[in-house]
mmCIF file of C-alpha atoms in Angstrom:
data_model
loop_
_atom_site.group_PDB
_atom_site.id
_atom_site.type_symbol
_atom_site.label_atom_id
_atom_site.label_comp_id
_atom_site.label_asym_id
_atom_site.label_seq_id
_atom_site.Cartn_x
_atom_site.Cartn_y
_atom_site.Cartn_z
ATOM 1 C CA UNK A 1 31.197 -46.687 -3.330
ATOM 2 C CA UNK A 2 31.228 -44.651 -0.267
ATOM 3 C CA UNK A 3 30.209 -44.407 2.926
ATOM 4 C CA UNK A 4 27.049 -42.215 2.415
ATOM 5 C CA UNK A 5 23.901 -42.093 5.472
ATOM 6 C CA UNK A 6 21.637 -40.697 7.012
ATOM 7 C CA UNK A 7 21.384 -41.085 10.998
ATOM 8 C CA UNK A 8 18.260 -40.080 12.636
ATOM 9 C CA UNK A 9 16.872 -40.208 16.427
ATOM 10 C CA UNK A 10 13.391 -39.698 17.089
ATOM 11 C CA UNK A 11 12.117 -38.570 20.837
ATOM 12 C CA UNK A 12 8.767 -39.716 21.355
ATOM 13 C CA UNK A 13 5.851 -37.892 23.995
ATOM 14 C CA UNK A 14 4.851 -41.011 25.463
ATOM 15 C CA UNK A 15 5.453 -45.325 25.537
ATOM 16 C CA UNK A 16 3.834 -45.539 22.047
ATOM 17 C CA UNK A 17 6.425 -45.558 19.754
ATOM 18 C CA UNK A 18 4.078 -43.486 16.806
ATOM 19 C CA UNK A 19 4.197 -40.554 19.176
ATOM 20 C CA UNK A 20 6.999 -38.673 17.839
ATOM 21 C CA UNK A 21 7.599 -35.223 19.215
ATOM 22 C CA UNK A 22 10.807 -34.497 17.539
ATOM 23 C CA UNK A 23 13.539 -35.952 15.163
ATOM 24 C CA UNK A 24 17.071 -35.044 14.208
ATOM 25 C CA UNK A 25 18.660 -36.271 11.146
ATOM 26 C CA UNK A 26 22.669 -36.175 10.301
ATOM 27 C CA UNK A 27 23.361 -36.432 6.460
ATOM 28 C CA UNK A 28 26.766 -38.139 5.728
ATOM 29 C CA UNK A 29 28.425 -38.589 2.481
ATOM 30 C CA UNK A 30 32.549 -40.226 1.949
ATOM 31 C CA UNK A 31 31.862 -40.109 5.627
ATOM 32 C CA UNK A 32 31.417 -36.631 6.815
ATOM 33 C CA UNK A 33 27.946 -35.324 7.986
ATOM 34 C CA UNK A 34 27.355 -32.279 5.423
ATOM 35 C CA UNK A 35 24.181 -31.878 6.281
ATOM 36 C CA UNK A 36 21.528 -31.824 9.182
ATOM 37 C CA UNK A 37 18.115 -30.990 10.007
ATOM 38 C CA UNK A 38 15.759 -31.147 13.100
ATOM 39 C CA UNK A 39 12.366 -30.911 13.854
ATOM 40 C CA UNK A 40 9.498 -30.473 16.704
ATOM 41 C CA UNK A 41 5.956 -32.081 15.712
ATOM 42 C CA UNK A 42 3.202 -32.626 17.265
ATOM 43 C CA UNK A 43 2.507 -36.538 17.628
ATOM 44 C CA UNK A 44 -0.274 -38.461 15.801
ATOM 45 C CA UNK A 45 -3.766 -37.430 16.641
ATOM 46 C CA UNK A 46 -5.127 -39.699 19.697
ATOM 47 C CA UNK A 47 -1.366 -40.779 20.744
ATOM 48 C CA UNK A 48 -0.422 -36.951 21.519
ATOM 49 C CA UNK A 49 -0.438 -37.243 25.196
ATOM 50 C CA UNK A 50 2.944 -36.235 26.879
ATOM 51 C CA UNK A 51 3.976 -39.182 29.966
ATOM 52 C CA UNK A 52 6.151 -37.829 33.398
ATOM 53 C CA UNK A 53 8.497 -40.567 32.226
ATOM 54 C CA UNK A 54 9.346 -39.031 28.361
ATOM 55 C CA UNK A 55 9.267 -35.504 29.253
ATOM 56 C CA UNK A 56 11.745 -36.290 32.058
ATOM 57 C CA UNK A 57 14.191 -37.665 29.748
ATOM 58 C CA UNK A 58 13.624 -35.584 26.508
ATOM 59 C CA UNK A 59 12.382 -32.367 28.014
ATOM 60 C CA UNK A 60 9.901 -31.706 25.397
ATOM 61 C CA UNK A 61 6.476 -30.991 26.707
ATOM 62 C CA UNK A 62 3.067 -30.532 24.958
ATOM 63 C CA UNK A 63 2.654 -26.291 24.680
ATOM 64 C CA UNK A 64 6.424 -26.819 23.144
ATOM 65 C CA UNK A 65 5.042 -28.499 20.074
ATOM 66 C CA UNK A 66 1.744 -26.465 19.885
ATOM 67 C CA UNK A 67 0.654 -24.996 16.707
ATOM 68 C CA UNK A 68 3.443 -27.095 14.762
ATOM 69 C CA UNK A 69 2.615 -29.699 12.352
ATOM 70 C CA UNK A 70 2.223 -33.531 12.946
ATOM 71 C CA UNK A 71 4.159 -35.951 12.120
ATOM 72 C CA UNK A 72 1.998 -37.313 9.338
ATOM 73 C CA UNK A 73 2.150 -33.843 8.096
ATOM 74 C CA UNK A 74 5.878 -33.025 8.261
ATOM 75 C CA UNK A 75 6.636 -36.669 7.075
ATOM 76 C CA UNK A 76 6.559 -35.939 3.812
ATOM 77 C CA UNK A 77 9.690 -33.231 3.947
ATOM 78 C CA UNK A 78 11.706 -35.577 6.534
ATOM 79 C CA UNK A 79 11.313 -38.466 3.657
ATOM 80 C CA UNK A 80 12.796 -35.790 1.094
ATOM 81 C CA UNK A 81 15.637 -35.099 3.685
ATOM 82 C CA UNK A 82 16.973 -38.555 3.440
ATOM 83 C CA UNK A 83 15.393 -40.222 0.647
ATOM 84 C CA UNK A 84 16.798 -43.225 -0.706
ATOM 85 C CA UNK A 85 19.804 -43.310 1.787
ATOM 86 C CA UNK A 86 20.305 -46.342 4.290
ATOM 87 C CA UNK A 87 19.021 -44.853 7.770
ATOM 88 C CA UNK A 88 21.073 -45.642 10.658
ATOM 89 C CA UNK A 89 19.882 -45.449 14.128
ATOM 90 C CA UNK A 90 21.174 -46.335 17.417
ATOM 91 C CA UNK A 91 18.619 -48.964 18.313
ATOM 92 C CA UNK A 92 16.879 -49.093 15.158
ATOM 93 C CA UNK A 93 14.117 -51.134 15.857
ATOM 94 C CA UNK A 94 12.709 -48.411 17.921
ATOM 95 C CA UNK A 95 13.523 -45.296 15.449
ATOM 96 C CA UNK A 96 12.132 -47.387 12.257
ATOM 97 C CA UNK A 97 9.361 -48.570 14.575
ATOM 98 C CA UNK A 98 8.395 -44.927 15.187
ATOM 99 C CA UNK A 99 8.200 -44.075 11.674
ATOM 100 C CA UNK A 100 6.190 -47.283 10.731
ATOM 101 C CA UNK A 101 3.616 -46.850 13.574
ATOM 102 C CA UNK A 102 3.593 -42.754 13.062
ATOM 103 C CA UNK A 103 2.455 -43.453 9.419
ATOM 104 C CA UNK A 104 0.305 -46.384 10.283
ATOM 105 C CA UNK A 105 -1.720 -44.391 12.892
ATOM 106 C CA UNK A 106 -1.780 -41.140 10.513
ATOM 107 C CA UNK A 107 -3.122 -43.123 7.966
ATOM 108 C CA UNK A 108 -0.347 -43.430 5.781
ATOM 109 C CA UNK A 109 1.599 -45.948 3.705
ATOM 110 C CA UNK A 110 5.583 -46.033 4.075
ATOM 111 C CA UNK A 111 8.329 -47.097 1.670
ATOM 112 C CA UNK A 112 11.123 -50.100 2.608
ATOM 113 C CA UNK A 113 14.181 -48.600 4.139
ATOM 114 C CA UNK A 114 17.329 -50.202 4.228
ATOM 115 C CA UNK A 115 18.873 -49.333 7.664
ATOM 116 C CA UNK A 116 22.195 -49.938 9.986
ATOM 117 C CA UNK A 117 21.674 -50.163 14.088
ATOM 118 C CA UNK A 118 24.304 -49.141 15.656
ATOM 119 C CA UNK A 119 23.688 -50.876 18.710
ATOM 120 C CA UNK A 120 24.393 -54.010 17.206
ATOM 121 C CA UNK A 121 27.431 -52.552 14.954
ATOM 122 C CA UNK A 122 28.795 -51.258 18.675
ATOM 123 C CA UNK A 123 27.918 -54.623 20.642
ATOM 124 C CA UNK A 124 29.867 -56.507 17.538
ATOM 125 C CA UNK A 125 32.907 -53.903 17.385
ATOM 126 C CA UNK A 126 33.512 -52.501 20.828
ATOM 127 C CA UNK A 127 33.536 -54.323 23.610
ATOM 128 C CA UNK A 128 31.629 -51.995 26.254
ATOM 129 C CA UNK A 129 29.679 -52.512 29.360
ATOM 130 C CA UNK A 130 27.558 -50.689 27.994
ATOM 131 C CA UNK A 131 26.193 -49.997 24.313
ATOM 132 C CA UNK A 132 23.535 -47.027 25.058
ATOM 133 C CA UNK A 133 24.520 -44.039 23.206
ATOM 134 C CA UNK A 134 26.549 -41.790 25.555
ATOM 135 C CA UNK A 135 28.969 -44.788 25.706
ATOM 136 C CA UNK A 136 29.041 -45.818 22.388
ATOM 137 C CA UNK A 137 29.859 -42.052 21.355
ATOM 138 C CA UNK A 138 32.387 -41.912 23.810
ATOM 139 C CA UNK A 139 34.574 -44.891 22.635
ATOM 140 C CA UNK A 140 34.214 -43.804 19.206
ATOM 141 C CA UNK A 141 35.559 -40.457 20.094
ATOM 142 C CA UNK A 142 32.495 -38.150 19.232
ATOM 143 C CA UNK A 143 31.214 -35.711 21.337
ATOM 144 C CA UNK A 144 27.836 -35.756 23.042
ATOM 145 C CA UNK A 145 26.540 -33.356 25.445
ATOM 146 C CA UNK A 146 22.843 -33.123 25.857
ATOM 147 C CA UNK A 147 21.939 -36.895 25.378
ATOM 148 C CA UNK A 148 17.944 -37.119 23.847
ATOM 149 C CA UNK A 149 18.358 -33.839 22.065
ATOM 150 C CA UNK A 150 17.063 -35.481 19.052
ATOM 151 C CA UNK A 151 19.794 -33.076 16.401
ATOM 152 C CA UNK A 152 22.839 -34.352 18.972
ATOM 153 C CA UNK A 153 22.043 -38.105 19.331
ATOM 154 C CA UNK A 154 21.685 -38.581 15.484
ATOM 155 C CA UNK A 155 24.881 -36.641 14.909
ATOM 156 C CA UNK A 156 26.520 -39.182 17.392
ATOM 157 C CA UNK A 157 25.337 -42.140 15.685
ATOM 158 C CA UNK A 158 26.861 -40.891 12.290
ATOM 159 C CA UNK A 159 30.324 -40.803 14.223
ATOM 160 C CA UNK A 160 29.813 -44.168 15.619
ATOM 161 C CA UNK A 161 29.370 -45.618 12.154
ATOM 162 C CA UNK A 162 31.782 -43.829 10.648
ATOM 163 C CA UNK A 163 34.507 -44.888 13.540
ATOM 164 C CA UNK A 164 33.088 -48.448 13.275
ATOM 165 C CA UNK A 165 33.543 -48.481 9.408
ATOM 166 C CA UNK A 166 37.315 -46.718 9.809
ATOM 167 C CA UNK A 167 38.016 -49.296 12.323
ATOM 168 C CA UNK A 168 37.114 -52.347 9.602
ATOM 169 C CA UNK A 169 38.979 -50.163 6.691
ATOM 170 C CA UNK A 170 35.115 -50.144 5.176
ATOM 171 C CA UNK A 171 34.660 -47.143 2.739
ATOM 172 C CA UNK A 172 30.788 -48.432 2.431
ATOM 173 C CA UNK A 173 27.704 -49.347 4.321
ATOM 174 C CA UNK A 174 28.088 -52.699 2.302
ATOM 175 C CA UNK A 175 31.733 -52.840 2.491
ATOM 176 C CA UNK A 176 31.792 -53.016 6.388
ATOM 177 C CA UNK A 177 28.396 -55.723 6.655
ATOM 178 C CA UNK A 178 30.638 -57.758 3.858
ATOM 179 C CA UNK A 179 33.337 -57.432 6.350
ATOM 180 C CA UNK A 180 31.706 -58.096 9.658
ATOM 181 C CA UNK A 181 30.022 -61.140 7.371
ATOM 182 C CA UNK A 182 26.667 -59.240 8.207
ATOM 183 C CA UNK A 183 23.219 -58.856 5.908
ATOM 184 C CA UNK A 184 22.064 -55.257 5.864
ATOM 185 C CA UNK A 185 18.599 -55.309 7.520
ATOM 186 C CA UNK A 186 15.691 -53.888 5.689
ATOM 187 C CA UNK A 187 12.038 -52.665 6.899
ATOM 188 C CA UNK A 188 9.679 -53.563 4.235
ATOM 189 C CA UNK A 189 7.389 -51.723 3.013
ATOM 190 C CA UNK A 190 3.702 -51.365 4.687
ATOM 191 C CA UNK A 191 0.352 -49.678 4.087
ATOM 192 C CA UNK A 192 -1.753 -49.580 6.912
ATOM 193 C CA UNK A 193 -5.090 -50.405 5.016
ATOM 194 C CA UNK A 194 -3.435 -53.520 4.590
ATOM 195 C CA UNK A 195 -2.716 -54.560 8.094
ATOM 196 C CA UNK A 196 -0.812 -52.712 11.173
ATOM 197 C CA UNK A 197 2.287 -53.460 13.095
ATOM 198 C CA UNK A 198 1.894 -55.532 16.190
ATOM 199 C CA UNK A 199 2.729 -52.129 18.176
ATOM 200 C CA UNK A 200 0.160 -50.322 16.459
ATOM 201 C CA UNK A 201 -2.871 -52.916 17.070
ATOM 202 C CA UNK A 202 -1.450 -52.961 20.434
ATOM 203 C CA UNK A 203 -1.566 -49.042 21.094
ATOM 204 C CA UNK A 204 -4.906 -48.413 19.322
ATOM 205 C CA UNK A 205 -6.553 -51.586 21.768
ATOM 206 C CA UNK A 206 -5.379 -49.351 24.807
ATOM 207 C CA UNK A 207 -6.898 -47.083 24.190
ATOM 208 C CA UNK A 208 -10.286 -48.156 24.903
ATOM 209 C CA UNK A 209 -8.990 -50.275 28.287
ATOM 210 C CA UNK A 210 -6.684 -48.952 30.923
ATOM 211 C CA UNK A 211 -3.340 -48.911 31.250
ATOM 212 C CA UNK A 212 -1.041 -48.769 34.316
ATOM 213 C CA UNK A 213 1.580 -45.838 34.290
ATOM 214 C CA UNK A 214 4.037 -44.990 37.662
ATOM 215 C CA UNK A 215 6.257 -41.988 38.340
ATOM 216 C CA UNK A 216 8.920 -41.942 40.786
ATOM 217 C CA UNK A 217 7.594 -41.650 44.118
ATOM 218 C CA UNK A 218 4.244 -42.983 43.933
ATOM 219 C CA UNK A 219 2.988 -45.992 45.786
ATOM 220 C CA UNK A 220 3.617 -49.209 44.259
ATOM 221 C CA UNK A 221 0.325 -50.514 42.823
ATOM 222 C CA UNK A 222 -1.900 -52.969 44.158
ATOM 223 C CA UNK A 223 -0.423 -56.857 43.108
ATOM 224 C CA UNK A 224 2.954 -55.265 43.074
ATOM 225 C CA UNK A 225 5.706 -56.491 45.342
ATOM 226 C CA UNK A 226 8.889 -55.444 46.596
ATOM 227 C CA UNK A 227 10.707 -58.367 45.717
ATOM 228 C CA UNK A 228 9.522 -58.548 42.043
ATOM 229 C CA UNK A 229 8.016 -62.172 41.320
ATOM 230 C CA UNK A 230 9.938 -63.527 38.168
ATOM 231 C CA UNK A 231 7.486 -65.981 37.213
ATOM 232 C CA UNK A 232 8.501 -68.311 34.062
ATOM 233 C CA UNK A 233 11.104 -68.228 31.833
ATOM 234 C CA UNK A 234 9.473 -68.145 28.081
ATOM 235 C CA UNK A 235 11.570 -69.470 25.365
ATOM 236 C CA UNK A 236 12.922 -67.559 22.456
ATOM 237 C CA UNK A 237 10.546 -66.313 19.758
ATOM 238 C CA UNK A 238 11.762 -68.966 16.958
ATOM 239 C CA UNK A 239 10.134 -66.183 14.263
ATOM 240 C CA UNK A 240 11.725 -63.508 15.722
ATOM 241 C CA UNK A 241 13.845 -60.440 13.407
ATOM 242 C CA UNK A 242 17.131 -61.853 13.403
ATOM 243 C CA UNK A 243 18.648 -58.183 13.147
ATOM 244 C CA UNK A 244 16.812 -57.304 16.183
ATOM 245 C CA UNK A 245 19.588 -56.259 19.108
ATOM 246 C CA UNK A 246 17.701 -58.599 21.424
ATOM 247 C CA UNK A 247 17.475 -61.618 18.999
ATOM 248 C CA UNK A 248 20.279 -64.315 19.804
ATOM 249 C CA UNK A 249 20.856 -62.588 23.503
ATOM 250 C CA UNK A 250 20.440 -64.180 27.165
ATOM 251 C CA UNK A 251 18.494 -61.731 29.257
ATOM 252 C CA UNK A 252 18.454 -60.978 32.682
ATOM 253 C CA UNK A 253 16.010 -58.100 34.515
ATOM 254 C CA UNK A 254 16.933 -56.699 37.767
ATOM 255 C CA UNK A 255 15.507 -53.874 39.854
ATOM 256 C CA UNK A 256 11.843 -52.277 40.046
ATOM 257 C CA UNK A 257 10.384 -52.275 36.502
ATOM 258 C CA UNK A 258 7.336 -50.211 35.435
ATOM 259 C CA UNK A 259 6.191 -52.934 33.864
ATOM 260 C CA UNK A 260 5.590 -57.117 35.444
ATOM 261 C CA UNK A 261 8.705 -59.093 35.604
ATOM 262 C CA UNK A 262 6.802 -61.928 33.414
ATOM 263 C CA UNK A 263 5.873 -59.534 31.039
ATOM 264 C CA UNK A 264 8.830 -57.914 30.920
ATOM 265 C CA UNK A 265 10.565 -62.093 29.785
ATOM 266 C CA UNK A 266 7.504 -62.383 27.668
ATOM 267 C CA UNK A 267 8.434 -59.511 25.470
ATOM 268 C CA UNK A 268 12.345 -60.007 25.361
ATOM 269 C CA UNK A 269 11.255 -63.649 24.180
ATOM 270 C CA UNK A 270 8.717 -62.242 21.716
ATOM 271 C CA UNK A 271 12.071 -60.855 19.725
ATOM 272 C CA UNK A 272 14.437 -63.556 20.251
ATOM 273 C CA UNK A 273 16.131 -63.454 23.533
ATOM 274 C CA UNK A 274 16.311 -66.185 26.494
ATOM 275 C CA UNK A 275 15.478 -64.849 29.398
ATOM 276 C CA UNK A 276 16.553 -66.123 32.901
ATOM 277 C CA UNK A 277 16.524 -65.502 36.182
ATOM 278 C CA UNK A 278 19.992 -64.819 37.680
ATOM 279 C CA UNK A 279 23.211 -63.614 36.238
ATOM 280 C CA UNK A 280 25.806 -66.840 34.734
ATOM 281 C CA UNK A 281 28.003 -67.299 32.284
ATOM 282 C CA UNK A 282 25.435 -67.245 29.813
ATOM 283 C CA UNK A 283 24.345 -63.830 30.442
ATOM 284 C CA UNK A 284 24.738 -61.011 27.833
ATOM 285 C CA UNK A 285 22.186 -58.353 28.328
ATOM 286 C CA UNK A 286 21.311 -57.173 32.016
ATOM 287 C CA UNK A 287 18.277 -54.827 32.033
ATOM 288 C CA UNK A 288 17.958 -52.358 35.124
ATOM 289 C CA UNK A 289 14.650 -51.063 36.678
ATOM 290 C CA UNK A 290 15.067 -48.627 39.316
ATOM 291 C CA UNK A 291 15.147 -45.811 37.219
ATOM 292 C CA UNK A 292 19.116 -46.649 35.994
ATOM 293 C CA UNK A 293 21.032 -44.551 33.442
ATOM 294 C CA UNK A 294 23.976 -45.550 31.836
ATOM 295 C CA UNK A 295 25.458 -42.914 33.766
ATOM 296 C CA UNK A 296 24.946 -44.536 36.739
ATOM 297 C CA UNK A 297 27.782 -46.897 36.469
ATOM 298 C CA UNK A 298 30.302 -44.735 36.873
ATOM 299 C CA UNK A 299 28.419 -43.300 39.631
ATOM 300 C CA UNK A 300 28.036 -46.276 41.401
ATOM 301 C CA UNK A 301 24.264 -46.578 41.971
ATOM 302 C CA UNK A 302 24.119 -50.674 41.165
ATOM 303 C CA UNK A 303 21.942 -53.419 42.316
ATOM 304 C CA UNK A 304 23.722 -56.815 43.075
ATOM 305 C CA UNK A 305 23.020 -58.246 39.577
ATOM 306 C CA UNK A 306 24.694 -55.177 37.808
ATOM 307 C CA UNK A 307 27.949 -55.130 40.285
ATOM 308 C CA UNK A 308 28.220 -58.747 39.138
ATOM 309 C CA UNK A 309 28.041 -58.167 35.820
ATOM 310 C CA UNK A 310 30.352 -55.668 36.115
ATOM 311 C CA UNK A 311 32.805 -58.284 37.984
ATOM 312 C CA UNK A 312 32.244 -60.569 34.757
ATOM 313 C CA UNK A 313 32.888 -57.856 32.169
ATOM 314 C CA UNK A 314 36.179 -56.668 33.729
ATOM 315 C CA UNK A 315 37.072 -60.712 33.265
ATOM 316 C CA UNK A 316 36.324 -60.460 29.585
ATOM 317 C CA UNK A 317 32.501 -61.918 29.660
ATOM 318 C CA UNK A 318 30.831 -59.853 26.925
ATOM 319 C CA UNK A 319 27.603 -58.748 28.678
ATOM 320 C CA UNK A 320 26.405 -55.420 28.718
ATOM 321 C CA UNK A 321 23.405 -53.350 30.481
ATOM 322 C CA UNK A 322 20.531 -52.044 29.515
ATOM 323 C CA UNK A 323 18.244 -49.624 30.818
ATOM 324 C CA UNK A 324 14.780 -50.163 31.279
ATOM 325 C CA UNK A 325 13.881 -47.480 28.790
ATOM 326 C CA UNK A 326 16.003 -48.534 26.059
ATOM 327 C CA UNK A 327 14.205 -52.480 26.630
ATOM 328 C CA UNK A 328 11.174 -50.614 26.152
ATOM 329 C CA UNK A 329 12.409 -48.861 23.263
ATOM 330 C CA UNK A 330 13.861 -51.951 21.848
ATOM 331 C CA UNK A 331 10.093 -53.938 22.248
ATOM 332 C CA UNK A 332 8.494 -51.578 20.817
ATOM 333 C CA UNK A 333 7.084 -48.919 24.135
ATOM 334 C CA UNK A 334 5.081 -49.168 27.066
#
């Protein structure tokens, strides 16, 4: 056997993750990426709408993807790209998410893919303050430039699973789960005639009610508060996707969210994780509102909660943060 992939990274034009704009795909085989591809698409009709909040990050807009095809039209020739091949993603619950609700809102059935995440692969091999991508990439030694060009990030995902394998002497996908004493996760089949993901049902009902979206620098809503109410503390999802990178974790938000504090615990404990109110010694995932990048712990720009759990890393806790964006990812969008 050997260690043969594909690694893909979708951007997506708004919270709905079956709005994909673009996609970049890395093709590895004995471990070296011989092949890659990228596209820009124009998202699923009635989910096309491009948010402040994506184009900020991604830089895509809507007259950049005008005239190309959609996603449930290109789909077909990014399935041929990669095939049968194990996808790996760096949180793949979001980039298999995309494809599942992307077919499910273009009217389109999807095959079962068998697929790595190498956020979890990272949070189990590295021990990091943070896992987000432009860490990860850096502690496996791969170079990454312009973060959320979708071609970049999926050829930095291929070198984090191929540093994670050489670091477990795995020449195989099921080499290094059989190592790490690991079951390779799988997203099952679907056909949306049959039923639709919870994200889908969930993005099709807003659109007939009203949803609440906030840019930097606009007033805080009405019911909002400056001190953000935490309200209860849900328990774990006993159901829950056990490969999820939430599922098993103790959760902590801090900062201004774009989204309630409750419903921010209600959705972390929809996929597994214990949410609570404070940092302790039980923490292991901090999520930061405020508009945090990874980046920003170098630079300095903390809130209380994240300089403590930077105190607790550099004592060996393993905790890590999380950005508000890649919780949203994670649950499945805005």
């Amino acid at each position: 056997m050997a260690l043969d992939f594909t690694a893909i990274d979708f951007e997506t034009a708004n919270g709905f993750r079956g709005s994909p704009c673009s996609v970049g795909l890395s093709k590895v085989r004995g471990g070296v990426v011989v092949e890659e591809a990228s596209w820009l698409m124009r998202p699923p009709e009635n989910h096309d709408h491009f948010e402040f909040h994506n184009t900020r990050i991604h830089g895509i807009r809507a007259e950049d993807v005008a005239g190309r095809p959609r996603f449930g039209e290109l789909f077909p020739e990014i399935g041929a790209f990669f095939g049968s091949d194990v996808l790996a993603a760096h949180n793949a619950a979001f980039d298999l998410g995309v494809i599942r609700s992307g077919l499910e809102v273009s009217g389109l059935a999807g095959p079962a893919y068998d697929y790595v995440c190498t956020v979890m692969l990272s949070r189990r091999c590295y021990s990091l303050v943070s896992n987000s991508l432009p860490y990860a990439a850096e502690e496996a030694g791969v170079p990454l430039v312009n973060h959320h060009d979708a071609a970049e990030d999926a050829r930095a995902c291929a070198g984090i699973l191929v540093d994670i394998a050489r670091r477990n002497n795995a020449n195989s996908i099921a080499e290094l789960y059989l190592s790490l004493g690991l079951t390779l996760p799988q997203q099952p089949a679907f056909d949306p005639a049959l039923g639709l993901s919870k994200a889908t049902m969930s993005a099709i009902a807003a659109r007939t009610g009203s949803t609440m979206d906030r840019t930097p620098g606009q007033a805080v809503p009405v019911g909002w508060s400056a001190w953000p109410e935490e309200g209860p503390n849900p328990l774990p999802n006993p159901a829950a996707e056990p490969g999820h990178p939430l599922f098993g974790q103790t959760v902590v938000f801090t900062g201004d969210l774009t989204i309630t504090r409750p419903e921010a615990k209600s959705r972390a404990a929809d996929m597994g994780a214990r949410p609570e109110s404070r940092v302790t010694a039980r923490t292991t995932v901090l999520i930061v509102g405020d508009g945090f990048v990874a980046g920003d712990l170098r630079a300095g720009r903390l809130t209380g909660k994240a300089k403590r759990v930077l105190e607790l890393h550099a004592k060996g806790q393993q905790i890590e943060v999380v950005s508000e964006g890649e919780f949203l990812q994670m649950v499945g969008g805005a």
